[in-house]
Coordinates of C-alpha atoms in Angstrom, one line a residue:
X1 CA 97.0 102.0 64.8
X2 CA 96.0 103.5 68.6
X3 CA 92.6 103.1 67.5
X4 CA 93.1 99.4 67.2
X5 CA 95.4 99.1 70.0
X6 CA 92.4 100.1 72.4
X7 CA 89.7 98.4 70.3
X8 CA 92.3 94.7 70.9
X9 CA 92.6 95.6 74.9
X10 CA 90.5 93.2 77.0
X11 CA 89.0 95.9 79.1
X12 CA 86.1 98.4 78.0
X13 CA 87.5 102.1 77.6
X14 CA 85.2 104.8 77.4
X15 CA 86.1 108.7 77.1
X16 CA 83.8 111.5 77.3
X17 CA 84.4 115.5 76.6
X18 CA 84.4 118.6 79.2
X19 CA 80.5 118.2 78.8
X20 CA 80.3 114.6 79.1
X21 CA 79.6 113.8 75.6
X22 CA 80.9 110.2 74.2
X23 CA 83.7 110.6 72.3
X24 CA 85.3 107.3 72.6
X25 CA 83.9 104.1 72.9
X26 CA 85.6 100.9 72.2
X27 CA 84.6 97.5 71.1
X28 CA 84.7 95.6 74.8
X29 CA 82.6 98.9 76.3
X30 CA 80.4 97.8 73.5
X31 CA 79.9 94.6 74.0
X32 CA 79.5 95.2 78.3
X33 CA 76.8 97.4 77.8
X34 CA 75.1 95.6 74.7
X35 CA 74.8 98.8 73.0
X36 CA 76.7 99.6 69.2
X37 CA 79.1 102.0 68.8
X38 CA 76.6 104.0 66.9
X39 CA 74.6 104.4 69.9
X40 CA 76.6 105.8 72.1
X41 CA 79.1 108.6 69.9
X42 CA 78.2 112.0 70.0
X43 CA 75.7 111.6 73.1
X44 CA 75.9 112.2 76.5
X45 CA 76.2 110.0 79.3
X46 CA 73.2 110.3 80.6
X47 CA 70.9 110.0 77.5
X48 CA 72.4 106.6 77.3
X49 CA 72.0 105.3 80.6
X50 CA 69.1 106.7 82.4
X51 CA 69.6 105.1 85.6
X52 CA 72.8 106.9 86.3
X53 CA 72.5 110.3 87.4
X54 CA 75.6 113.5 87.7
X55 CA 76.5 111.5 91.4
X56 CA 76.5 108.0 90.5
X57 CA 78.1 108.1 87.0
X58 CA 81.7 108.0 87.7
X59 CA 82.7 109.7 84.4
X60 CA 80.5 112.8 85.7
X61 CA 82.1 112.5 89.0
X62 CA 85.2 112.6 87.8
X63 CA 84.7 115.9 85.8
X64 CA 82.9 117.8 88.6
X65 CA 86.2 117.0 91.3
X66 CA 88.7 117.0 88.7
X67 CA 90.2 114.1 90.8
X68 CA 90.5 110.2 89.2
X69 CA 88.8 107.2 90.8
X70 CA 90.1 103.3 91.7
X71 CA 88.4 100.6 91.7
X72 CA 84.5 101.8 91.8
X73 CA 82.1 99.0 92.1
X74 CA 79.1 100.4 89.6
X75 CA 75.9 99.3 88.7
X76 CA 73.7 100.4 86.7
X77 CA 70.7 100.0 83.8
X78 CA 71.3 100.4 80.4
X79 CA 68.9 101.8 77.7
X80 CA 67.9 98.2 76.8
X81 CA 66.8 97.4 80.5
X82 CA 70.0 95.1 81.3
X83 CA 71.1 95.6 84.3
X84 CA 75.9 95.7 84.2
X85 CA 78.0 95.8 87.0
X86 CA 81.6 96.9 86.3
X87 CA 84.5 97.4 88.4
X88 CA 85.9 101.0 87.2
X89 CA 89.5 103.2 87.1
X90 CA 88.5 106.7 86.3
X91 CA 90.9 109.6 85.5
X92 CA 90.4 113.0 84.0
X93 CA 92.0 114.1 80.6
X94 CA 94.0 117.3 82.0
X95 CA 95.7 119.6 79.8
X96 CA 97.8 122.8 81.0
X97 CA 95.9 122.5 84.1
X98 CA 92.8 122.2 81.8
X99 CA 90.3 119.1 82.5
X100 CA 89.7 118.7 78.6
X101 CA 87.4 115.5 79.5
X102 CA 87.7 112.3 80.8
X103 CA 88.1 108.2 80.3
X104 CA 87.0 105.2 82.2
X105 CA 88.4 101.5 82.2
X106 CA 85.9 99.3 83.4
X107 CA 86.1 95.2 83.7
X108 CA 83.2 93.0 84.0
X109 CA 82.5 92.5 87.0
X110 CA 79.5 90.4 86.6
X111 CA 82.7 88.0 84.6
X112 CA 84.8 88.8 87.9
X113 CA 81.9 87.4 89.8
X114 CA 81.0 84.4 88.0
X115 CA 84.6 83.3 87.4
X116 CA 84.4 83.7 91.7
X117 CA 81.7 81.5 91.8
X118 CA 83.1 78.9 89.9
X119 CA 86.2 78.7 91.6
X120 CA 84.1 78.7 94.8
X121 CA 82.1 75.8 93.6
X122 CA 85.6 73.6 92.7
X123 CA 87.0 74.1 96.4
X124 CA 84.0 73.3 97.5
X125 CA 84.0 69.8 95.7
X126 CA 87.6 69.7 96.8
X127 CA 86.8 70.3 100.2
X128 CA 83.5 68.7 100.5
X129 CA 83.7 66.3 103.8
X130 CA 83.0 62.5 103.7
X131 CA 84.1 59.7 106.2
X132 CA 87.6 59.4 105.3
X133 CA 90.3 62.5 105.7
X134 CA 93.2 63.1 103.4
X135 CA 96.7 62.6 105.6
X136 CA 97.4 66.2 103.7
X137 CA 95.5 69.1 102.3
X138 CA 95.4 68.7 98.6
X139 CA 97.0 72.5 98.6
X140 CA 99.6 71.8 100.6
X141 CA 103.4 71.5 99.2
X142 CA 105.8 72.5 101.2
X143 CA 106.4 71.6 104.9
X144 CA 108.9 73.5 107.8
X145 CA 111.5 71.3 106.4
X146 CA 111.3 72.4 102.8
X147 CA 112.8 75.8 104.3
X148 CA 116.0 75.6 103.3
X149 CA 118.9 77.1 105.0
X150 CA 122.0 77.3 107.5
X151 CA 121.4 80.8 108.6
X152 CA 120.9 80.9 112.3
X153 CA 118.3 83.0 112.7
X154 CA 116.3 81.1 110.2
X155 CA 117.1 78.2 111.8
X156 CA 115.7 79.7 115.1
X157 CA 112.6 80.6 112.8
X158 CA 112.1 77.1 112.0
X159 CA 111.8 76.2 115.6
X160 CA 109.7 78.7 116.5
X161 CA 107.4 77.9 113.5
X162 CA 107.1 74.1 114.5
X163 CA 106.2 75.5 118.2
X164 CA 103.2 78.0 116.4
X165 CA 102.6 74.7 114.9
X166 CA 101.0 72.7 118.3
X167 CA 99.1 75.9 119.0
X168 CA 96.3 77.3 117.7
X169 CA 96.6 80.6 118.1
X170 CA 96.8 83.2 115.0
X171 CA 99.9 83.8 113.1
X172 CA 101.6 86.5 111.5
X173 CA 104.3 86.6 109.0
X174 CA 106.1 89.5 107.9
X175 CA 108.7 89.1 104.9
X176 CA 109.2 90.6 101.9
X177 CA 108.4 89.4 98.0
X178 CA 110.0 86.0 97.8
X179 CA 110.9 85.6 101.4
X180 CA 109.1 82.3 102.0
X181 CA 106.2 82.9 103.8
X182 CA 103.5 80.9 101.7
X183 CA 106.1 77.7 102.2
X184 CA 106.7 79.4 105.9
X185 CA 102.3 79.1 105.9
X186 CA 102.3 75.7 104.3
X187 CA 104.7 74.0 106.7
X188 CA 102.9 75.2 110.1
X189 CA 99.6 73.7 108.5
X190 CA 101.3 70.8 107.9
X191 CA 103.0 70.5 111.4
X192 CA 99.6 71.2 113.1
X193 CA 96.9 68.9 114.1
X194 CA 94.6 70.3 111.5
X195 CA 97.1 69.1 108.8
X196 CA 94.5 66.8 107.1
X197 CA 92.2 69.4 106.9
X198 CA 91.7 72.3 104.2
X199 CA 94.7 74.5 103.7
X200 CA 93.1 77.7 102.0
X201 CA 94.9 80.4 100.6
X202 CA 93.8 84.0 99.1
X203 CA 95.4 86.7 98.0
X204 CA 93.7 90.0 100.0
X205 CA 95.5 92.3 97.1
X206 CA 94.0 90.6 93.9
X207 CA 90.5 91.1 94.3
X208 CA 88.4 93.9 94.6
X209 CA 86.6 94.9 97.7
X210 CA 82.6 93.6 97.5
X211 CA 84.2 90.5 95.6
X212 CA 86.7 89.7 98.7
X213 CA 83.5 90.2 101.3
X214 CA 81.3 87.8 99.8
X215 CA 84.5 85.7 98.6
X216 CA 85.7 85.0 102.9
X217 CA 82.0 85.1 104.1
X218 CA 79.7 83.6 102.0
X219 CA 76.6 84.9 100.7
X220 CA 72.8 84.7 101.2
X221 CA 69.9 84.9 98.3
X222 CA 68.8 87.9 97.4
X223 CA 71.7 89.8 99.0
X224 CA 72.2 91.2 95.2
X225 CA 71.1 90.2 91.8
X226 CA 71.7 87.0 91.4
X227 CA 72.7 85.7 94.7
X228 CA 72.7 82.0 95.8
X229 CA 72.8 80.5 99.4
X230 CA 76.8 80.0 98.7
X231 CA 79.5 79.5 101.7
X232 CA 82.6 81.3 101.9
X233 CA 86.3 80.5 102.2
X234 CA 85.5 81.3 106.3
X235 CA 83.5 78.2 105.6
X236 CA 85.2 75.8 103.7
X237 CA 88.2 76.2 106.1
X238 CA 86.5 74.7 108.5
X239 CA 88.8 72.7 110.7
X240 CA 91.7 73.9 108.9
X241 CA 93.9 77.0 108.0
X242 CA 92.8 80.5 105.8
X243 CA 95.8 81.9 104.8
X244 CA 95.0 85.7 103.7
X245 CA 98.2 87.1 102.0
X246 CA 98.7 90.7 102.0
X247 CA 96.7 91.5 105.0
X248 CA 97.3 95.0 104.5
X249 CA 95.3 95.4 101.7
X250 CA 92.2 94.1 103.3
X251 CA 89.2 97.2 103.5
X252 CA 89.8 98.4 107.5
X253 CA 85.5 97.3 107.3
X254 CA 87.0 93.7 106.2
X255 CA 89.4 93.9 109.0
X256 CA 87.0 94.4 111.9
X257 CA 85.0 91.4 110.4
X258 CA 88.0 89.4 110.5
X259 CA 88.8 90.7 113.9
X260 CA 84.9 89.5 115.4
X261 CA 86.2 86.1 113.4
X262 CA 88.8 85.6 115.5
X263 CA 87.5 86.7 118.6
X264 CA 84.3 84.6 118.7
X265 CA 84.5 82.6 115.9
X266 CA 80.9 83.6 114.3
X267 CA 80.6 84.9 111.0
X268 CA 77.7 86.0 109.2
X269 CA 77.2 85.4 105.2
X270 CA 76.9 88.9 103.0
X271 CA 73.2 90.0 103.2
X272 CA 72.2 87.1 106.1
X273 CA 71.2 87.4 109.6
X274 CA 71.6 83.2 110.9
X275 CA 75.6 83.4 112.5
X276 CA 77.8 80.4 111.7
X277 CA 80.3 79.3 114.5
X278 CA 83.7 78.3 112.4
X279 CA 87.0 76.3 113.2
X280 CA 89.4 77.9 111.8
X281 CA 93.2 79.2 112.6
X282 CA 94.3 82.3 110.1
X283 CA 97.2 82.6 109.4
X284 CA 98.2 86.2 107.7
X285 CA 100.9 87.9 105.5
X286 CA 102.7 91.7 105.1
X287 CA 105.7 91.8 102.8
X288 CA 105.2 95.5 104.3
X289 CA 106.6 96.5 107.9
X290 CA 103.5 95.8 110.1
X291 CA 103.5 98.9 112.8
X292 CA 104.3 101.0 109.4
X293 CA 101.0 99.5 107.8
X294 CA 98.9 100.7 111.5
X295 CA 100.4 103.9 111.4
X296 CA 99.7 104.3 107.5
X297 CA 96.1 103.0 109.1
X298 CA 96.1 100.6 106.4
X299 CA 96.0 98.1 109.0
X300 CA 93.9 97.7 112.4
X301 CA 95.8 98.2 115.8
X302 CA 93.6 95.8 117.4
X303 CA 93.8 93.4 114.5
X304 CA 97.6 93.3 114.4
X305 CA 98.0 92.9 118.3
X306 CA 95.4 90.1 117.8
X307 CA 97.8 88.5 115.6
X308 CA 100.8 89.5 116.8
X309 CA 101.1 86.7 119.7
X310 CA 102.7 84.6 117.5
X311 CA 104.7 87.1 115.0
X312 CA 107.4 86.0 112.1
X313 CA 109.7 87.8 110.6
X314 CA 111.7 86.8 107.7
X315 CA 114.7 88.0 107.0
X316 CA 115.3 89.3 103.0
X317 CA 117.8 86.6 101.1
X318 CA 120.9 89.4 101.8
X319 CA 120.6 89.0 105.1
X320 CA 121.1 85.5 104.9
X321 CA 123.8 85.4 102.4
X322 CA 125.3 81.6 103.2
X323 CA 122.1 80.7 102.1
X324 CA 122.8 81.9 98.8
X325 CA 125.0 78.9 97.4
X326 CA 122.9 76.3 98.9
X327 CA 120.4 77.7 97.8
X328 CA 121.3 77.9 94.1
X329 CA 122.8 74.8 93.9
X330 CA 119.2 73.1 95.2
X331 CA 117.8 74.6 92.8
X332 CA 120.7 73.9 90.0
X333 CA 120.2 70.0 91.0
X334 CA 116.2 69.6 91.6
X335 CA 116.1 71.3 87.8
X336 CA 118.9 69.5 86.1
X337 CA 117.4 66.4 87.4
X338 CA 114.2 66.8 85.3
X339 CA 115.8 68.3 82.2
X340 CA 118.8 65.8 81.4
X341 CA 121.0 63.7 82.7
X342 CA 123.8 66.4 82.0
X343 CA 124.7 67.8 85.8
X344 CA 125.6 71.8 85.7
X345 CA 127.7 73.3 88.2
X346 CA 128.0 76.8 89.4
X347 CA 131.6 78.5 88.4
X348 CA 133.1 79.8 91.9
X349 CA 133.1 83.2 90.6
X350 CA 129.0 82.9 90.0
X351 CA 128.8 82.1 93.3
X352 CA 131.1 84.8 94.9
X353 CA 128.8 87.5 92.2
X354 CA 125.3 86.1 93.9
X355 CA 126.9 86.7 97.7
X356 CA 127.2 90.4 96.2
X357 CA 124.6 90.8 94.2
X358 CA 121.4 92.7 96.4
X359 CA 118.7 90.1 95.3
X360 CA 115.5 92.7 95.6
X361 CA 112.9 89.3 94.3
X362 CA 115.1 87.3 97.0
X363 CA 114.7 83.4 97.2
X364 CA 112.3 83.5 93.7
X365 CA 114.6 86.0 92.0
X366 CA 117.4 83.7 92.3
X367 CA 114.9 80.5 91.8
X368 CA 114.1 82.6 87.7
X369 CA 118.1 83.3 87.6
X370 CA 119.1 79.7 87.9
X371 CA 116.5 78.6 85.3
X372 CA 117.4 81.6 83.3
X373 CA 121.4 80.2 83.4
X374 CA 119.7 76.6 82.6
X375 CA 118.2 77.6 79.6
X376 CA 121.3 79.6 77.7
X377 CA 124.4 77.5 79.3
X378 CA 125.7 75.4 76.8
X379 CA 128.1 73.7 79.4
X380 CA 128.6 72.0 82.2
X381 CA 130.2 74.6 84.4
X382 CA 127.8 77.9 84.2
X383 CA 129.7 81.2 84.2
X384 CA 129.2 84.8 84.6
X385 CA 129.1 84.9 80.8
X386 CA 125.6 82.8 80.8
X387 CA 124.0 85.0 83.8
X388 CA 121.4 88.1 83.4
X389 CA 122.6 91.3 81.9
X390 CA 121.9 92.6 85.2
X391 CA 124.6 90.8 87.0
X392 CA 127.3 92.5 84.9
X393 CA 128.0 95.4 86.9
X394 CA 128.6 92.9 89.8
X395 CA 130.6 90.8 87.5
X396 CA 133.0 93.5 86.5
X397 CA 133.8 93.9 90.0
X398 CA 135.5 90.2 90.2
X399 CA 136.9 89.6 87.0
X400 CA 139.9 91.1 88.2
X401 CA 140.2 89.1 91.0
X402 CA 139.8 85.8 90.1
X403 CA 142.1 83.9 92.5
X404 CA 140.1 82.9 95.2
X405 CA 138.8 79.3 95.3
X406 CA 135.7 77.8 95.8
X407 CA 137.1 75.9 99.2
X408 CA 138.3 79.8 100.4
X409 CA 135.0 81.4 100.0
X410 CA 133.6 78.5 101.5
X411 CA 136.3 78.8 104.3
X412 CA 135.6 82.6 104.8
X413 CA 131.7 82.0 104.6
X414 CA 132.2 79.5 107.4
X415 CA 134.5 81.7 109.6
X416 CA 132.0 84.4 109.4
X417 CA 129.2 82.4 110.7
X418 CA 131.1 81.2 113.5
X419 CA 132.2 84.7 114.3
X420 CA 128.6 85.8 113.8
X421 CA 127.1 83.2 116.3
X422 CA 130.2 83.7 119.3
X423 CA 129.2 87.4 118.8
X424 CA 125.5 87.0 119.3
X425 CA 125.8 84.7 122.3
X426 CA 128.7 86.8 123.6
X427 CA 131.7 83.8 123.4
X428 CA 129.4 81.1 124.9
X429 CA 130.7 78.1 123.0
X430 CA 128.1 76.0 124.2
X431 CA 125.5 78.5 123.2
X432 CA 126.8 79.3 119.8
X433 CA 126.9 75.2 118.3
X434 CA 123.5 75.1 119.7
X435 CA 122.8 78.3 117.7
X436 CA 124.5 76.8 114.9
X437 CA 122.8 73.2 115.0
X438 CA 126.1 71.4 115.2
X439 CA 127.5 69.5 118.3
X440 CA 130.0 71.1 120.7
X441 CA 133.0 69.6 119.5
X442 CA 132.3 70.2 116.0
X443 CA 132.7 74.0 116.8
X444 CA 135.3 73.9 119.2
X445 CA 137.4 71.8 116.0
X446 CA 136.5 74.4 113.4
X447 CA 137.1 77.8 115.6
X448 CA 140.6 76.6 116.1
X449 CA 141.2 75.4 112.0
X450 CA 139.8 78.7 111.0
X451 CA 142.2 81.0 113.6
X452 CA 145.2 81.3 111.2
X453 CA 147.1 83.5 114.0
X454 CA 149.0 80.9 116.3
X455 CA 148.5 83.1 119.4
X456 CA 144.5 83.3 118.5
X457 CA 144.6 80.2 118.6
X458 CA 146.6 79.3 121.7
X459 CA 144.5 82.2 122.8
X460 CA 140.9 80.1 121.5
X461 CA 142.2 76.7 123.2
X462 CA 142.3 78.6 126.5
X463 CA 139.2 79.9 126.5
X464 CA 137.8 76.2 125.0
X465 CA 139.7 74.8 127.8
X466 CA 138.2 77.5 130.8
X467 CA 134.6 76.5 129.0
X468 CA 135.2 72.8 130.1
X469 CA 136.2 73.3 133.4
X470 CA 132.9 75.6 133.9
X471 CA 130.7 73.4 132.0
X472 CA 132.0 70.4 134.3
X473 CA 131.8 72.7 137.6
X474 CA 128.0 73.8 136.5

């Protein structure tokens, strides 16, 4: 059974012994190296590949320091003459403190490269310029308004975003998982001048490290085997927007490049010498703290202060909790609306358990929840009986309180973001409906409704009343 478990996994495993003598072999391995199982059992390393030596073989590296390896780009030559490059994890086999042997799990990187190439070669069709330019990059979704939410410092986010918008200066956006910053990414590009032009977005953590390089810069002919005269995503940006997602886990080498990128705007195709001047704004993404990454030196100094200028940070979905039920119920209605004619609603006590609940995938975790409630509700009104086991612990904690109405929770969630804004702007009335993107009135209205106390709120209408006079003496 194990033995066919490994020979059905899509990645080539091989094991060697304490001497560094085959002992597994499976079928992908097999079919990387062009060699038969036969061939390789029972013999050592090196008397199958001749071109690697006790330094370049991983496997043998691995037994001589006892210490496991990510992520090795390796080439070498098998016994036939073909020449496989692989992208390996290496780990020894240790037993009561005994390294017994050890096993490799290697992908094909010559697949990795090729599948590159061909992804390369469809942006480039997508991207390729002619006379007439599209009112929108054909990767772009989402604009600034597509951010949904009341929250006041999100709101405040929003404005900032549409003022990074008119510049071009760099951006960065710190948030975590699920925070919004690829919509956050998308609706800058789209607010900017360069929204007609490519919108280009790669994931920095989802590729390995030679593939990113000639992935942002291009490449030149003969820089390795098989090289073509191919431009990069650098390139194809080219009056637009890169967007480079986890920045963090960008090489630091890859980081001074991108660093000289912004700086002079040159960049120089992998194995070339001719410099290419580019038009392009970056925008960038953590869903770590930043200065932790630069102390962690996973990420440049100069680099982040380079992009700091213009700096986001998005606050986790708990932070923002009277987004939660506008949230859900957007989602609730934009997926009811393409399943059936049959419109769900959210039972007040669902709502009042997702204000508590600590959302650790924020906006997406609750964006699966709600089409996790869609799919097994067999009614119109979805309870806490149709959410996520995980929920139930939360649940338990308001089934015994059941009494509060959905108009109550929406009355408290309301007088806690009026007493949230006065706070931050210190009772400035004006100040705090600006903060709260309603007029003046509007708040002065609702602060006294939501003051059951009478002498609050004789107490409010004074100091309403004292705001007048000095608005109308300023």
């Amino acid at each position: 059974m194990l033995e066919r478990i490994l020979n059905g996994i899509d990645e080539a495993i091989h094991a060697v012994d304490h001497n560094g003598v085959t002992i597994y072999y499976n079928r992908v391995a097999s079919e990387h190296d062009g060699m038969s199982w036969e061939e390789v059992m029972g013999r050592h390393i090196l008397q199958v590949f001749p071109s690697l030596t006790s330094q370049t073989s991983t496997l043998l590296k691995v037994l001589e320091t006892k210490k496991p390896i990510y992520h090795k780009n390796q080439r070498y030559e098998n016994k036939k003459g073909v020449m496989i490059e692989t992208i390996n994890t290496t780990v020894p086999l240790v037993v009561e403190g005994q390294v017994l042997g050890a096993v490799e799990i290697a992908k094909n990187y010559g697949k990795i490269k090729m599948l590159s190439n061909q992804l390369m070669d469809l942006k480039t069709k997508m991207y390729k310029k002619d006379h007439t330019l599209p009112k929108q990059s054909p990767e772009v979704h989402f604009t600034l308004n597509d951010f949904i939410t009341v929250d006041p410092v999100c709101r405040r986010i929003i404005e900032e975003a549409f003022l990074f918008a008119s510049s071009d200066l760099p951006v960065i956006i710190y948030g975590k998982t699920g925070t919004g910053k690829e919509i956050l990414a998308q609706g800058i590009h789209a607010a900017s001048i360069r929204r007609g032009a490519p919108f280009i977005v790669q994931n920095c953590g989802a590729i390995p490290e030679t593939l990113l390089e000639s992935l942002l810069f291009g490449t030149s002919k003969g820089s390795y085997t098989g090289a073509v005269e191919k431009a990069g995503l650098l390139e194809l940006a080219h009056g637009g927007t890169l967007f480079l997602d986890e920045l963090n886990s960008m090489p630091l080498e890859l980081q001074t490049k991108l660093l000289r990128v912004l700086e002079d705007g040159t960049i120089r195709r992998v194995g070339g010498v001719t410099a290419y001047k580019v038009d392009v704004r970056i925008i960038t993404a953590l869903n770590e703290i930043p200065e932790n990454c630069v102390k962690e030196n996973r990420l440049r100094e100069d680099l982040y202060y380079r992009l700091s200028t213009c700096s986001i940070s998005l606050p986790s979905l708990m932070e923002r909790k009277m987004d939660i039920p506008i949230l859900a119920n957007h989602f609730l209605s934009r997926s009811t609306h393409k399943k059936s004619t049959v419109k769900h609603q959210l039972a007040e006590s669902v709502i009042r358990i997702f204000q508590s609940y600590p959302w650790p995938g924020n906006v997406r975790e609750l964006k699966n929840t709600i089409e996790y409630v869609l799919v097994k509700s067999q009614e119109d009104l979805i309870t806490e009986k149709d959410l996520p086991n995980k929920f139930l612990s939360t649940a338990n904690l308001f089934l015994a309180d059941e009494n509060k109405s959905l108009r109550q929770v929406l009355h408290e969630t309301e007088k806690a973001c009026i007493q949230d804004a006065l706070r931050k702007t210190d009772g400035n009335v004006q100040k705090a409906a600006k903060l709260l993107q309603i007029p003046r009135q509007t708040l002065q209205y609702k602060m006294t409704r939501l003051i059951e106390n009478k002498s609050q709120r004789f107490q409010a209408a004074e100091k309403l009343a004292a705001a007048d006079q000095n608005t109308q003496q300023g």
